[in-house]
């Protein structure tokens, strides 16, 4: 598919085997809930885009995100060292996205944020098909990590769904892939390949609900010699289709709707995550969190990304159960008004 938005101004919807080459949001026939056609300013204001890259290993956990919220460009990065419990965190908020660049090509583009001597960059390369994270901070922290999707069996989750009465969301997710590269920081120097690190990636964009909330879970690791990745959410991409799935050695297996049971006021207490079709039954034990709160009137966010370990079972239809024991991953609780 060359473009997500068709000639009639409407998106393609569904779950795709290959991603669109371009999210041509400016061609969207954007209208008010009452049917009035909206112009270029409204298209710019309501279009939002974000990208996330996570690294998982027993020795190092990393999360990095960039977001274009039209009125602001936002980025964060954190590094957590499980053996010591030490953590490095940085957050960036740039008015009107000054100092940022965002491509609308999920597999062939560059997104980055520059603030002083700090750089967060996410590259999506088509040939070979790679995702790369580059972080350079003014305290000497440097992350250079990449993974490849160039294996015949691997299929990313590519999904486009309606959102509210006049919007849509395109999301592209990957988990359970091996990661290479290096990290230098005050936590230590790490060779990601030697650590046996895994990566996951999220590229999302669209005209999302003006006020929304979601929960999300992701894990990556190895179970009985097989690579396992998992992506589950509730609250954002469930209109007609869901993004819920897991990967076994790169093979995508679809999951029905999921339920996140947890205490919102005590997010570091255990979470229970289960799917309606019985394929997922997991318990999450938190080890730490990255949290951000922002209230600028028009823009507001209450964001908690919690890292820890999953245990439980996955039940792929017609196959042996997949036990999950203390695999590292993430859960998320997010409210946003944009």
C-alpha positions as MATLAB code, in Angstrom:
seq = 'XXXXXXXXXXXXXXXXXXXXXXXXXXXXXXXXXXXXXXXXXXXXXXXXXXXXXXXXXXXXXXXXXXXXXXXXXXXXXXXXXXXXXXXXXXXXXXXXXXXXXXXXXXXXXXXXXXXXXXXXXXXXXXXXXXXXXXXXXXXXXXXXXXXXXXXXXXXXXXXXXXXXXXXXXXXXXXXXXXXXXXXXXXXXXXXXXXXXXXXXXXXXXXXXXXXXXXXXXXXXXXXXXXXXXXXXXXXXXXXXXXXXXXXXXXXXXXXXXXXXXXXXXXXXXXXXXXXXXXXXXXXXXXXXXXXXXXXXXXXXXXXXXXXXXXXXXXXXXXXXXXXXXXXXXXXXXXXXXX';
ca = [
       0.000    0.000    0.000;
       1.504    3.314   -1.064;
      -0.660    5.624    1.073;
      -2.979    5.163    4.039;
      -5.480    7.822    2.906;
      -7.386    6.875   -0.245;
      -8.382    9.133   -3.156;
     -11.776    9.795   -1.514;
     -10.073   11.234    1.574;
     -10.835    8.240    3.805;
      -8.294    5.872    5.392;
      -7.842    2.222    4.633;
      -9.002    0.325    7.733;
      -8.029   -3.105    8.962;
      -5.008   -5.209    9.875;
      -2.437   -5.212    7.078;
       0.242   -7.764    6.230;
       2.539   -4.952    5.080;
       2.577   -1.341    6.269;
       1.631    1.647    4.109;
       4.634    3.499    2.771;
       3.290    6.891    3.822;
       0.761    8.178    6.344;
      -0.509   10.963    4.085;
      -2.678   12.613    6.737;
      -2.935   15.919    4.862;
      -5.115   14.142    2.268;
      -7.654   13.140    4.937;
     -11.158   14.610    4.490;
     -11.245   15.938    8.066;
     -14.660   17.153    9.197;
     -16.272   18.327   12.402;
     -18.689   15.966   14.194;
     -21.492   17.919   12.484;
     -20.035   17.365    9.023;
     -18.321   20.715    8.380;
     -15.114   20.365    6.363;
     -12.074   21.479    8.383;
      -9.055   23.255    6.963;
      -5.281   22.992    7.155;
      -4.987   24.572   10.612;
      -7.376   22.053   12.158;
      -5.589   19.206   10.370;
      -2.267   20.340   11.843;
      -3.655   20.922   15.328;
      -5.404   17.572   15.705;
      -2.817   15.299   14.074;
      -0.587   13.582   16.616;
       2.268   11.177   16.169;
       4.547    9.239   18.489;
       7.244    6.621   18.343;
       8.664    4.412   21.095;
      11.727    2.164   21.312;
      12.242   -0.155   24.275;
      15.205   -2.360   25.243;
      14.876   -5.331   27.594;
      17.495   -7.498   29.298;
      18.316   -8.806   32.752;
      21.026   -6.144   33.131;
      19.489   -3.089   31.490;
      16.024   -1.692   30.711;
      15.669    1.312   28.386;
      12.648    3.293   27.221;
      12.726    6.186   24.749;
       9.815    8.047   23.121;
       9.234   11.003   20.820;
       5.846   12.649   20.355;
       4.557   15.379   18.051;
       1.475   16.939   19.693;
       1.324   19.923   17.294;
       1.486   22.473   20.145;
       4.475   20.720   21.704;
       7.230   18.277   20.889;
       7.875   15.857   23.732;
      10.572   13.284   24.372;
      11.854   11.141   27.190;
      14.507    8.535   27.802;
      15.288    6.433   30.847;
      17.750    3.679   31.707;
      17.197    1.270   34.603;
      19.833   -1.112   35.980;
      17.959   -4.026   37.641;
      20.915   -5.418   39.653;
      21.484   -2.087   41.467;
      18.072   -0.415   41.140;
      19.751    2.749   39.804;
      18.078    4.815   37.107;
      18.769    7.699   34.718;
      15.797    9.771   33.474;
      15.502   12.766   31.152;
      12.426   14.590   29.824;
      12.115   17.239   27.119;
       9.190   19.519   26.206;
       9.635   21.897   23.257;
       6.905   24.446   22.344;
       5.354   23.898   18.895;
       7.871   21.137   18.274;
      10.795   23.518   17.693;
      13.911   21.357   17.528;
      12.027   18.265   16.374;
      11.527   16.498   13.070;
       8.946   13.808   12.314;
       8.650   11.684    9.189;
       5.300   10.170    8.157;
       6.943    7.091    6.616;
       6.854    4.230    9.149;
       9.601    2.183    7.443;
      11.669    4.876    5.752;
      12.086    8.002    7.814;
      13.761    9.844   10.644;
      12.224   11.270   13.821;
      14.382   13.273   16.190;
      14.458   15.819   18.992;
      17.333   18.174   19.725;
      17.549   20.240   22.895;
      20.892   21.875   23.637;
      23.507   19.114   23.561;
      20.872   16.397   23.836;
      19.699   14.263   20.924;
      16.975   11.620   20.699;
      16.770   10.018   17.244;
      14.698    7.131   15.888;
      15.513    5.904   12.386;
      13.406    3.546   10.272;
      15.379    2.073    7.374;
      13.835    0.149    4.462;
      16.824   -1.805    3.155;
      17.876   -3.650    5.175;
      14.686   -3.279    7.185;
      15.972   -1.887   10.484;
      14.939    0.278   13.417;
      17.674    2.273   15.137;
      17.746    4.288   18.360;
      20.445    6.908   18.916;
      20.548    8.893   22.174;
      23.276   11.373   23.099;
      22.864   13.291   26.371;
      24.900   16.153   27.810;
      25.885   13.976   30.800;
      27.784   11.563   28.538;
      25.037    8.954   28.225;
      24.995    7.377   24.768;
      22.704    4.677   23.355;
      23.185    3.232   19.878;
      20.838    0.267   19.382;
      19.230   -1.395   16.378;
      17.245   -4.441   15.360;
      16.288   -5.991   12.038;
      12.905   -7.157   10.758;
      14.511   -8.803    7.725;
      13.466  -12.366    8.371;
      10.933  -14.130    6.114;
       8.592  -15.163    8.913;
       8.419  -11.907   10.860;
       5.233   -9.854   10.526;
       4.707   -6.572   12.389;
       1.260   -5.673   13.706;
      -0.018   -3.001   11.284;
      -3.484   -1.734   12.147;
      -5.730    1.170   11.178;
      -8.926    1.848   13.135;
     -11.595    4.566   13.326;
     -11.348    6.849   16.367;
     -14.344    8.699   17.823;
     -16.726   10.247   15.279;
     -14.205   11.874   12.937;
     -10.748   10.406   13.445;
      -8.533    7.385   12.907;
      -5.351    5.817   14.292;
      -2.605    3.944   12.463;
      -0.304    1.832   14.670;
       2.644   -0.391   13.832;
       4.047   -2.630   16.579;
       7.020   -4.995   16.885;
       8.205   -7.085   19.883;
      10.345  -10.133   20.547;
      13.288   -9.233   18.295;
      16.982   -9.456   19.125;
      18.815   -6.179   19.565;
      22.448   -5.187   18.973;
      24.470   -2.098   19.774;
      25.998   -0.471   22.824;
      25.139    1.739   25.776;
      27.541    4.005   27.682;
      26.333    5.676   30.858;
      27.026    6.231   34.549;
      25.223    2.909   35.096;
      27.988    1.156   33.147;
      28.922    0.235   29.591;
      26.869   -2.494   27.917;
      27.156   -4.551   24.737;
      23.513   -5.311   23.929;
      24.246   -8.415   21.887;
      26.307   -9.919   24.698;
      23.505   -9.121   27.144;
      21.050  -11.036   24.939;
      18.910   -7.889   24.778;
      15.529   -7.749   23.070;
      13.756   -4.742   21.581;
      10.261   -3.586   20.829;
       8.965   -0.670   18.795;
       5.763    1.347   18.356;
       5.027    3.799   15.522;
       1.591    5.447   15.857;
      -0.103    8.443   14.261;
      -3.513    9.838   13.440;
      -6.511   11.869   14.547;
      -6.942   10.344   17.966;
      -9.734   11.003   20.436;
      -9.341   14.548   21.864;
      -9.550   13.063   25.361;
      -8.471    9.473   25.777;
      -7.045    6.866   28.086;
      -5.313    3.555   27.529;
      -3.465    0.706   29.168;
      -0.718   -1.149   27.376;
       1.543   -4.119   28.028;
       4.589   -5.426   26.207;
       7.219   -8.047   26.901;
      10.115   -9.588   25.025;
      12.339  -12.504   25.885;
      13.140  -16.155   25.353;
      11.028  -19.109   26.475;
      12.252  -22.696   26.027;
      14.583  -21.613   23.236;
      11.902  -19.602   21.406;
      11.736  -15.841   21.006;
       8.584  -14.356   22.521;
       7.135  -10.874   22.100;
       3.777   -9.567   23.308;
       1.720   -6.415   22.631;
      -1.617   -5.781   24.376;
      -3.708   -2.646   24.835;
      -7.107   -1.515   26.021;
      -8.772    1.821   25.368;
      -7.348    3.165   22.113;
      -7.254    0.798   19.111;
     -10.345   -1.380   19.577;
     -12.825    0.156   17.137;
     -13.602   -2.724   14.736;
     -10.146   -4.284   15.190;
      -7.625   -4.728   18.002;
      -3.835   -4.601   18.033;
      -3.582   -7.384   20.632;
      -1.126  -10.101   19.633;
       2.037  -11.976   20.472;
       4.911  -13.327   18.408;
       6.593  -16.745   18.605;
       9.875  -16.755   16.680;
       8.496  -13.877   14.606;
       5.122  -15.474   13.825;
       2.247  -13.140   14.733;
      -0.621  -14.713   16.712;
      -3.765  -12.615   17.170;
      -5.524  -12.140   20.528;
      -9.042  -10.927   21.342;
      -9.859   -8.018   23.687;
      -7.969   -7.809   26.991;
      -8.658   -6.695   30.553;
      -6.130   -4.870   32.762;
      -6.902   -5.289   36.477;
      -4.798   -3.034   38.715;
      -4.992   -0.277   41.344;
      -4.623    3.073   39.569;
      -3.652    4.832   42.811;
      -0.986    2.195   43.548;
       0.422    1.297   40.130;
       3.455   -0.480   41.594;
       1.183   -3.133   43.074;
       0.632   -6.278   40.951;
      -1.333   -6.120   37.700;
      -3.389   -8.981   36.223;
      -3.875   -9.059   32.447;
      -6.201  -11.517   30.728;
      -7.821  -11.890   27.327;
     -11.461  -12.663   26.580;
     -10.486  -15.648   24.418;
      -8.403  -17.220   27.203;
      -5.080  -17.012   25.358;
      -3.511  -14.596   27.856;
      -3.318  -15.012   31.641;
      -0.457  -12.929   33.056;
       0.576  -11.318   36.324;
       2.910   -8.320   36.329;
       5.179   -7.423   39.251;
       6.548   -3.869   39.100;
      10.193   -3.017   39.705;
      10.066    0.718   38.967;
       8.404    3.400   36.859;
       8.823    6.443   34.680;
       6.087    9.023   35.338;
       5.201   12.365   33.770;
       2.396   14.802   34.515;
       1.586   17.828   32.382;
      -1.387   20.204   32.537;
      -1.221   23.148   30.144;
      -4.983   23.562   29.807;
      -5.335   22.579   26.160;
      -2.748   19.828   26.602;
      -2.756   17.521   29.613;
      -1.224   14.144   30.352;
      -0.922   11.762   33.282;
       1.518    9.111   32.118;
       2.943    6.118   33.969;
       5.186    3.577   32.256;
       6.082    0.813   34.675;
       8.783   -1.780   34.113;
       8.916   -5.142   35.795;
       8.435   -8.876   35.281;
       5.616  -10.983   33.847;
       4.622  -14.502   34.863;
       1.742  -16.689   33.727;
       0.803  -18.503   30.569;
      -0.068  -17.981   26.905;
      -2.374  -20.492   25.216;
      -2.035  -20.422   21.414;
      -4.997  -22.271   19.847;
      -4.176  -25.844   18.909;
      -0.654  -25.665   20.343;
       1.161  -26.340   23.594;
       0.905  -23.696   26.292;
       3.745  -21.185   26.510;
       4.837  -20.658   30.139;
       6.010  -17.162   31.059;
       8.290  -16.905   34.095;
       9.774  -13.586   35.239;
      10.153  -12.083   31.763;
      10.914   -8.364   31.785;
       8.565   -5.920   30.112;
       6.398   -2.844   30.486;
       2.867   -1.798   31.364;
       1.385    1.639   30.893;
      -1.451    3.740   32.293;
      -2.035    6.925   30.328;
      -4.586    9.707   30.297;
      -4.196   12.437   27.722;
      -6.084   15.524   26.518;
      -4.804   16.957   23.267;
];
